[in-house]
Amino acid sequence: MSPPILKDSFGRVMDYLRLAITDGCNLRCVYCVPEAGSGPTNVLSLDRCRRILHVLGSLGIKKVKITGGEPLVHPQVAAIVRLAKSTPNIDNVTLTTNGLLLASLADDLIEAGLDAVNVSLDTLDKERFHSITRGDYLPAVLDGLKKALSSSVLAVKVNCVPTANSPISDLLALTFLAKDHNLHVRFIELMPIGLGKNQVGLDPAALMTAITTTFGPLTPVSRQFGNGPAVYYSLPDFKGKIGFISAVKSCFCERCNRIRVTADGWFKTCLHMDKGLPLPLDDEAALATTVIEAVKAKPASHLFAAALSEDPLSPEDRLMSRIGG
Ligand code: SAM
């Protein structure tokens, strides 16, 4: 077997791409997108996706997460999933979505070969949903989740980003989804990126205590579910697991296997760093060289503790909706 090509200077091998196919979104979550929107929308064309996937597949990328913005607003999202799934070397294609358009698109996505879907959902309360997302679409999101769960091939997760304002009762209601449904619920620590800098995240310890008090002991599970860095727990009589992703407090950078391409063709070897670079998207050879060199310079760990560039026009000072999470 040939040695991995996308290896950084710390010996970490990159085999997981997060591809943000658009930075437009149909929700305006308060910690992610400004109320007035995020400005002009960038969209990756099918041709550019093909080139990116082909080059990165040939360099050793095996897993692809389609993200955004909201990936389901991309008119060719199913074609992109199909493309990714048929790219040599890529064997796992998943997608993260706010779920709003999932009910109508799930069949096409499944037919295109999608392996798993993560639905971002912070509350099951209609009013709280509106105050977080600035939209009245909870019923549509729940329809999308239901549709995903009705499939026998899709693995389903619910991702929640609790803030200090999240009522614990909302988070317990989300946890309860994993009791009778075949899904895992993950609580993701709020990261100080974009509008997330203006919010305070919830201490996961407080949530774990509330979950334990309500549902019984959280028992650590050694198995991983998917490609992410979540730490999973089981609860008595629950079908699904409960995961916690704590990127800031418990950095898992030493295991990082991820690279990111944004909808405007920006390459990031770390979610939070100052050294991304534009990709030559229309030239496969140059694209491969740029990626190989950039991966070599991947930082040892994220820089959440440090301020990024003070330049307000820096392409690194991005909203999360322009990075893709
Ligand atoms: N629209 C899609 C979705 O909702 O899943 C994909 C893009 S969205 C940026 C991906 C994930 O990032 C969502 O689960 C969202 O809640 C999360 N997110 C946004 N800003 C965040 C922040 N500052 N810290 C942690 N997660 C954040």
GROMACS .gro file of C-alpha atoms and ligand atoms in nm:
model
  352
    1MET     CA    1   0.000   0.000   0.000
    2SER     CA    2   0.135   0.347  -0.083
    3PRO     CA    3   0.207   0.582   0.210
    4PRO     CA    4  -0.057   0.846   0.294
    5ILE     CA    5  -0.005   1.162   0.093
    6LEU     CA    6  -0.185   1.411   0.315
    7LYS     CA    7   0.036   1.377   0.620
    8ASP     CA    8   0.123   1.682   0.829
    9SER     CA    9   0.446   1.760   1.009
   10PHE     CA   10   0.309   1.597   1.329
   11GLY     CA   11   0.241   1.265   1.157
   12ARG     CA   12  -0.137   1.313   1.142
   13VAL     CA   13  -0.300   1.179   0.827
   14MET     CA   14  -0.587   1.372   0.670
   15ASP     CA   15  -0.862   1.145   0.537
   16TYR     CA   16  -1.172   1.353   0.613
   17LEU     CA   17  -1.293   1.650   0.408
   18ARG     CA   18  -1.565   1.893   0.513
   19LEU     CA   19  -1.690   2.049   0.193
   20ALA     CA   20  -1.907   2.360   0.229
   21ILE     CA   21  -2.097   2.364  -0.102
   22THR     CA   22  -2.268   2.697  -0.035
   23ASP     CA   23  -2.243   2.961   0.233
   24GLY     CA   24  -2.606   3.066   0.192
   25CYS     CA   25  -2.849   2.951   0.459
   26ASN     CA   26  -3.226   2.954   0.499
   27LEU     CA   27  -3.205   3.008   0.876
   28ARG     CA   28  -3.035   3.282   1.078
   29CYS     CA   29  -2.924   3.108   1.397
   30VAL     CA   30  -2.816   3.378   1.638
   31TYR     CA   31  -2.472   3.229   1.703
   32CYS     CA   32  -2.406   3.159   1.336
   33VAL     CA   33  -2.559   3.407   1.087
   34PRO     CA   34  -2.639   3.780   1.128
   35GLU     CA   35  -3.009   3.872   1.119
   36ALA     CA   36  -2.961   4.058   0.792
   37GLY     CA   37  -2.787   3.757   0.638
   38SER     CA   38  -2.421   3.703   0.568
   39GLY     CA   39  -2.387   3.898   0.244
   40PRO     CA   40  -2.328   3.765  -0.106
   41THR     CA   41  -2.363   3.390  -0.135
   42ASN     CA   42  -2.089   3.170  -0.276
   43VAL     CA   43  -2.185   2.840  -0.433
   44LEU     CA   44  -1.952   2.564  -0.547
   45SER     CA   45  -2.043   2.448  -0.895
   46LEU     CA   46  -2.077   2.080  -0.974
   47ASP     CA   47  -1.767   2.104  -1.191
   48ARG     CA   48  -1.558   2.250  -0.911
   49CYS     CA   49  -1.693   1.993  -0.665
   50ARG     CA   50  -1.594   1.720  -0.911
   51ARG     CA   51  -1.240   1.859  -0.937
   52ILE     CA   52  -1.201   1.904  -0.561
   53LEU     CA   53  -1.335   1.556  -0.487
   54HIS     CA   54  -1.129   1.391  -0.758
   55VAL     CA   55  -0.805   1.554  -0.645
   56LEU     CA   56  -0.864   1.506  -0.274
   57GLY     CA   57  -0.982   1.147  -0.323
   58SER     CA   58  -0.660   1.075  -0.510
   59LEU     CA   59  -0.464   1.229  -0.220
   60GLY     CA   60  -0.624   0.996   0.035
   61ILE     CA   61  -0.952   1.156   0.144
   62LYS     CA   62  -1.194   0.874   0.230
   63LYS     CA   63  -1.475   1.051   0.412
   64VAL     CA   64  -1.665   1.361   0.303
   65LYS     CA   65  -1.908   1.573   0.500
   66ILE     CA   66  -2.123   1.795   0.281
   67THR     CA   67  -2.194   2.113   0.473
   68GLY     CA   68  -2.262   2.485   0.429
   69GLY     CA   69  -2.425   2.736   0.489
   70GLU     CA   70  -2.719   2.510   0.438
   71PRO     CA   71  -2.620   2.240   0.188
   72LEU     CA   72  -2.980   2.154   0.101
   73VAL     CA   73  -3.034   2.499  -0.058
   74HIS     CA   74  -2.772   2.406  -0.320
   75PRO     CA   75  -2.980   2.307  -0.625
   76GLN     CA   76  -2.743   2.021  -0.707
   77VAL     CA   77  -2.688   1.880  -0.362
   78ALA     CA   78  -2.801   1.529  -0.457
   79ALA     CA   79  -2.575   1.533  -0.764
   80ILE     CA   80  -2.284   1.637  -0.541
   81VAL     CA   81  -2.355   1.350  -0.302
   82ARG     CA   82  -2.365   1.110  -0.598
   83LEU     CA   83  -2.039   1.255  -0.728
   84ALA     CA   84  -1.868   1.221  -0.392
   85LYS     CA   85  -1.994   0.868  -0.346
   86SER     CA   86  -1.865   0.763  -0.688
   87THR     CA   87  -1.523   0.927  -0.647
   88PRO     CA   88  -1.248   0.664  -0.623
   89ASN     CA   89  -1.124   0.617  -0.267
   90ILE     CA   90  -1.417   0.803  -0.105
   91ASP     CA   91  -1.635   0.553   0.077
   92ASN     CA   92  -1.835   0.754   0.327
   93VAL     CA   93  -2.048   1.057   0.239
   94THR     CA   94  -2.248   1.233   0.504
   95LEU     CA   95  -2.427   1.564   0.530
   96THR     CA   96  -2.512   1.814   0.801
   97THR     CA   97  -2.830   2.015   0.765
   98ASN     CA   98  -3.074   2.230   0.957
   99GLY     CA   99  -3.335   1.983   0.832
  100LEU     CA  100  -3.571   2.241   0.685
  101LEU     CA  101  -3.569   2.090   0.334
  102LEU     CA  102  -3.487   1.737   0.436
  103ALA     CA  103  -3.837   1.588   0.407
  104SER     CA  104  -3.855   1.675   0.038
  105LEU     CA  105  -3.492   1.589  -0.048
  106ALA     CA  106  -3.423   1.280   0.161
  107ASP     CA  107  -3.531   1.031  -0.106
  108ASP     CA  108  -3.301   1.188  -0.367
  109LEU     CA  109  -3.011   1.205  -0.123
  110ILE     CA  110  -3.053   0.842  -0.020
  111GLU     CA  111  -3.080   0.736  -0.382
  112ALA     CA  112  -2.758   0.930  -0.451
  113GLY     CA  113  -2.581   0.723  -0.186
  114LEU     CA  114  -2.582   0.938   0.127
  115ASP     CA  115  -2.463   0.734   0.425
  116ALA     CA  116  -2.564   0.953   0.716
  117VAL     CA  117  -2.727   1.280   0.806
  118ASN     CA  118  -2.680   1.513   1.102
  119VAL     CA  119  -2.973   1.739   1.179
  120SER     CA  120  -2.887   2.053   1.371
  121LEU     CA  121  -3.161   2.120   1.622
  122ASP     CA  122  -3.125   2.321   1.943
  123THR     CA  123  -3.475   2.292   2.087
  124LEU     CA  124  -3.811   2.121   2.038
  125ASP     CA  125  -3.993   2.427   2.166
  126LYS     CA  126  -4.155   2.632   1.889
  127GLU     CA  127  -4.091   2.971   2.044
  128ARG     CA  128  -3.735   2.893   2.144
  129PHE     CA  129  -3.676   2.757   1.795
  130HIS     CA  130  -3.792   3.091   1.656
  131SER     CA  131  -3.575   3.290   1.893
  132ILE     CA  132  -3.266   3.085   1.803
  133THR     CA  133  -3.316   3.045   1.427
  134ARG     CA  134  -3.535   3.351   1.358
  135GLY     CA  135  -3.767   3.121   1.162
  136ASP     CA  136  -4.096   2.941   1.230
  137TYR     CA  137  -3.992   2.614   1.077
  138LEU     CA  138  -3.980   2.366   1.364
  139PRO     CA  139  -4.260   2.148   1.214
  140ALA     CA  140  -4.072   2.127   0.881
  141VAL     CA  141  -3.748   2.033   1.057
  142LEU     CA  142  -3.927   1.764   1.257
  143ASP     CA  143  -4.081   1.631   0.935
  144GLY     CA  144  -3.730   1.615   0.790
  145LEU     CA  145  -3.601   1.428   1.093
  146LYS     CA  146  -3.894   1.187   1.077
  147LYS     CA  147  -3.831   1.123   0.709
  148ALA     CA  148  -3.462   1.054   0.774
  149LEU     CA  149  -3.552   0.815   1.055
  150SER     CA  150  -3.790   0.626   0.829
  151SER     CA  151  -3.499   0.527   0.606
  152SER     CA  152  -3.331   0.196   0.673
  153VAL     CA  153  -2.998   0.311   0.526
  154LEU     CA  154  -2.933   0.654   0.677
  155ALA     CA  155  -2.754   0.686   1.010
  156VAL     CA  156  -2.911   0.984   1.190
  157LYS     CA  157  -2.775   1.220   1.453
  158VAL     CA  158  -2.915   1.533   1.611
  159ASN     CA  159  -2.663   1.806   1.685
  160CYS     CA  160  -2.740   2.070   1.946
  161VAL     CA  161  -2.524   2.368   2.045
  162PRO     CA  162  -2.639   2.461   2.397
  163THR     CA  163  -2.577   2.814   2.518
  164ALA     CA  164  -2.594   2.947   2.871
  165ASN     CA  165  -2.949   3.061   2.781
  166SER     CA  166  -3.069   2.714   2.682
  167PRO     CA  167  -3.325   2.590   2.934
  168ILE     CA  168  -3.210   2.254   3.067
  169SER     CA  169  -3.565   2.128   3.003
  170ASP     CA  170  -3.510   2.188   2.628
  171LEU     CA  171  -3.187   1.989   2.634
  172LEU     CA  172  -3.349   1.705   2.826
  173ALA     CA  173  -3.631   1.697   2.570
  174LEU     CA  174  -3.369   1.664   2.294
  175THR     CA  175  -3.189   1.393   2.491
  176PHE     CA  176  -3.517   1.204   2.514
  177LEU     CA  177  -3.526   1.175   2.132
  178ALA     CA  178  -3.258   0.906   2.167
  179LYS     CA  179  -3.476   0.695   2.396
  180ASP     CA  180  -3.714   0.547   2.142
  181HIS     CA  181  -3.560   0.659   1.814
  182ASN     CA  182  -3.267   0.514   1.629
  183LEU     CA  183  -3.053   0.826   1.653
  184HIS     CA  184  -2.771   0.970   1.857
  185VAL     CA  185  -2.803   1.314   2.018
  186ARG     CA  186  -2.484   1.518   2.042
  187PHE     CA  187  -2.422   1.831   2.240
  188ILE     CA  188  -2.157   2.050   2.081
  189GLU     CA  189  -1.966   2.308   2.278
  190LEU     CA  190  -2.019   2.659   2.145
  191MET     CA  191  -1.699   2.776   1.977
  192PRO     CA  192  -1.573   3.136   1.980
  193ILE     CA  193  -1.596   3.166   1.604
  194GLY     CA  194  -1.792   3.436   1.419
  195LEU     CA  195  -2.107   3.527   1.613
  196GLY     CA  196  -2.027   3.250   1.860
  197LYS     CA  197  -1.784   3.500   2.015
  198ASN     CA  198  -2.084   3.702   2.137
  199GLN     CA  199  -2.250   3.411   2.317
  200VAL     CA  200  -2.169   3.204   2.622
  201GLY     CA  201  -2.177   2.827   2.589
  202LEU     CA  202  -2.332   2.598   2.847
  203ASP     CA  203  -2.103   2.406   3.079
  204PRO     CA  204  -2.147   2.043   2.968
  205ALA     CA  205  -2.094   1.924   3.327
  206ALA     CA  206  -2.420   2.092   3.430
  207LEU     CA  207  -2.603   1.923   3.145
  208MET     CA  208  -2.451   1.584   3.225
  209THR     CA  209  -2.567   1.614   3.585
  210ALA     CA  210  -2.920   1.703   3.472
  211ILE     CA  211  -2.928   1.412   3.227
  212THR     CA  212  -2.807   1.169   3.492
  213THR     CA  213  -3.060   1.293   3.745
  214THR     CA  214  -3.343   1.259   3.495
  215PHE     CA  215  -3.257   0.949   3.293
  216GLY     CA  216  -3.003   0.754   3.497
  217PRO     CA  217  -2.626   0.709   3.477
  218LEU     CA  218  -2.437   0.809   3.163
  219THR     CA  219  -2.212   0.513   3.090
  220PRO     CA  220  -1.913   0.586   2.864
  221VAL     CA  221  -1.913   0.394   2.536
  222SER     CA  222  -1.578   0.326   2.377
  223ARG     CA  223  -1.719   0.288   2.026
  224GLN     CA  224  -1.722   0.584   1.787
  225PHE     CA  225  -2.032   0.654   1.582
  226GLY     CA  226  -1.928   0.828   1.262
  227ASN     CA  227  -1.621   1.034   1.186
  228GLY     CA  228  -1.641   1.293   1.458
  229PRO     CA  229  -1.459   1.347   1.785
  230ALA     CA  230  -1.765   1.304   2.011
  231VAL     CA  231  -1.738   1.116   2.339
  232TYR     CA  232  -2.042   0.890   2.364
  233TYR     CA  233  -2.247   0.763   2.656
  234SER     CA  234  -2.534   0.521   2.687
  235LEU     CA  235  -2.839   0.573   2.908
  236PRO     CA  236  -3.052   0.295   3.056
  237ASP     CA  237  -3.318   0.178   2.806
  238PHE     CA  238  -3.216   0.431   2.542
  239LYS     CA  239  -3.185   0.312   2.182
  240GLY     CA  240  -2.943   0.586   2.080
  241LYS     CA  241  -2.633   0.727   2.245
  242ILE     CA  242  -2.565   1.072   2.386
  243GLY     CA  243  -2.250   1.242   2.259
  244PHE     CA  244  -2.053   1.543   2.378
  245ILE     CA  245  -1.815   1.733   2.154
  246SER     CA  246  -1.593   1.967   2.341
  247ALA     CA  247  -1.355   2.129   2.096
  248VAL     CA  248  -1.252   2.419   2.315
  249LYS     CA  249  -1.228   2.271   2.666
  250SER     CA  250  -1.095   1.930   2.566
  251CYS     CA  251  -0.907   1.987   2.245
  252PHE     CA  252  -0.879   1.671   2.035
  253CYS     CA  253  -0.637   1.826   1.790
  254GLU     CA  254  -0.377   1.552   1.831
  255ARG     CA  255  -0.623   1.318   1.657
  256CYS     CA  256  -0.734   1.569   1.392
  257ASN     CA  257  -0.781   1.415   1.048
  258ARG     CA  258  -0.981   1.698   0.890
  259ILE     CA  259  -0.942   1.950   0.618
  260ARG     CA  260  -1.200   2.199   0.500
  261VAL     CA  261  -1.291   2.363   0.170
  262THR     CA  262  -1.535   2.652   0.180
  263ALA     CA  263  -1.784   2.760  -0.086
  264ASP     CA  264  -1.555   3.040  -0.202
  265GLY     CA  265  -1.271   2.793  -0.251
  266TRP     CA  266  -1.080   2.871   0.068
  267PHE     CA  267  -0.875   2.586   0.212
  268LYS     CA  268  -0.855   2.545   0.588
  269THR     CA  269  -0.644   2.286   0.763
  270CYS     CA  270  -0.788   2.393   1.097
  271LEU     CA  271  -1.126   2.530   1.202
  272HIS     CA  272  -0.963   2.813   1.390
  273MET     CA  273  -0.639   2.942   1.248
  274ASP     CA  274  -0.501   3.231   1.053
  275LYS     CA  275  -0.335   3.049   0.769
  276GLY     CA  276  -0.599   2.934   0.525
  277LEU     CA  277  -0.540   2.995   0.157
  278PRO     CA  278  -0.732   3.017  -0.170
  279LEU     CA  279  -0.734   2.702  -0.380
  280PRO     CA  280  -0.666   2.704  -0.753
  281LEU     CA  281  -1.000   2.535  -0.818
  282ASP     CA  282  -0.968   2.515  -1.194
  283ASP     CA  283  -0.630   2.347  -1.216
  284GLU     CA  284  -0.608   1.992  -1.076
  285ALA     CA  285  -0.228   1.972  -1.062
  286ALA     CA  286  -0.194   2.309  -0.885
  287LEU     CA  287  -0.481   2.214  -0.655
  288ALA     CA  288  -0.305   1.894  -0.548
  289THR     CA  289   0.027   2.071  -0.485
  290THR     CA  290  -0.139   2.351  -0.287
  291VAL     CA  291  -0.325   2.105  -0.065
  292ILE     CA  292  -0.020   1.884  -0.001
  293GLU     CA  293   0.194   2.185   0.095
  294ALA     CA  294  -0.078   2.342   0.312
  295VAL     CA  295  -0.135   2.017   0.502
  296LYS     CA  296   0.236   2.001   0.584
  297ALA     CA  297   0.192   2.337   0.759
  298LYS     CA  298  -0.120   2.234   0.957
  299PRO     CA  299  -0.090   2.377   1.309
  300ALA     CA  300  -0.047   2.145   1.607
  301SER     CA  301  -0.371   2.266   1.760
  302HIS     CA  302  -0.648   2.518   1.718
  303LEU     CA  303  -0.600   2.871   1.840
  304PHE     CA  304  -0.928   2.933   2.022
  305ALA     CA  305  -0.738   3.093   2.304
  306ALA     CA  306  -0.567   3.340   2.072
  307ALA     CA  307  -0.722   3.622   1.874
  308LEU     CA  308  -0.711   3.575   1.502
  309SER     CA  309  -0.613   3.853   1.267
  310GLU     CA  310  -0.734   4.194   1.382
  311ASP     CA  311  -0.790   4.286   1.018
  312PRO     CA  312  -1.171   4.303   0.979
  313LEU     CA  313  -1.130   4.220   0.611
  314SER     CA  314  -0.919   3.914   0.682
  315PRO     CA  315  -1.066   3.616   0.499
  316GLU     CA  316  -1.007   3.420   0.818
  317ASP     CA  317  -1.245   3.626   1.029
  318ARG     CA  318  -1.534   3.414   0.912
  319LEU     CA  319  -1.882   3.335   1.023
  320MET     CA  320  -1.930   2.968   1.103
  321SER     CA  321  -2.184   2.958   0.821
  322ARG     CA  322  -1.898   3.035   0.584
  323ILE     CA  323  -1.676   2.761   0.729
  324GLY     CA  324  -1.928   2.481   0.761
  325GLY     CA  325  -1.871   2.377   1.122
  326SAM     N1  326  -2.666   2.445   0.800
  326SAM     C1  327  -2.607   2.320   0.833
  326SAM     C2  328  -2.647   2.276   0.971
  326SAM     O1  329  -2.729   2.345   1.033
  326SAM     O2  330  -2.601   2.170   1.015
  326SAM     C3  331  -2.455   2.315   0.818
  326SAM     C4  332  -2.373   2.431   0.857
  326SAM     S1  333  -2.377   2.475   1.026
  326SAM     C5  334  -2.254   2.602   1.029
  326SAM     C6  335  -2.297   2.337   1.101
  326SAM     C7  336  -2.309   2.330   1.250
  326SAM     O3  337  -2.229   2.431   1.309
  326SAM     C8  338  -2.449   2.345   1.306
  326SAM     O4  339  -2.478   2.234   1.388
  326SAM     C9  340  -2.439   2.469   1.392
  326SAM     O5  341  -2.523   2.463   1.505
  326SAM    C10  342  -2.293   2.467   1.430
  326SAM     N2  343  -2.239   2.596   1.475
  326SAM    C11  344  -2.255   2.718   1.421
  326SAM     N3  345  -2.186   2.812   1.490
  326SAM    C12  346  -2.125   2.746   1.591
  326SAM    C13  347  -2.038   2.785   1.697
  326SAM     N4  348  -2.000   2.913   1.715
  326SAM     N5  349  -1.992   2.690   1.781
  326SAM    C14  350  -2.028   2.559   1.766
  326SAM     N6  351  -2.108   2.516   1.666
  326SAM    C15  352  -2.157   2.608   1.581
   0.00000   0.00000   0.00000
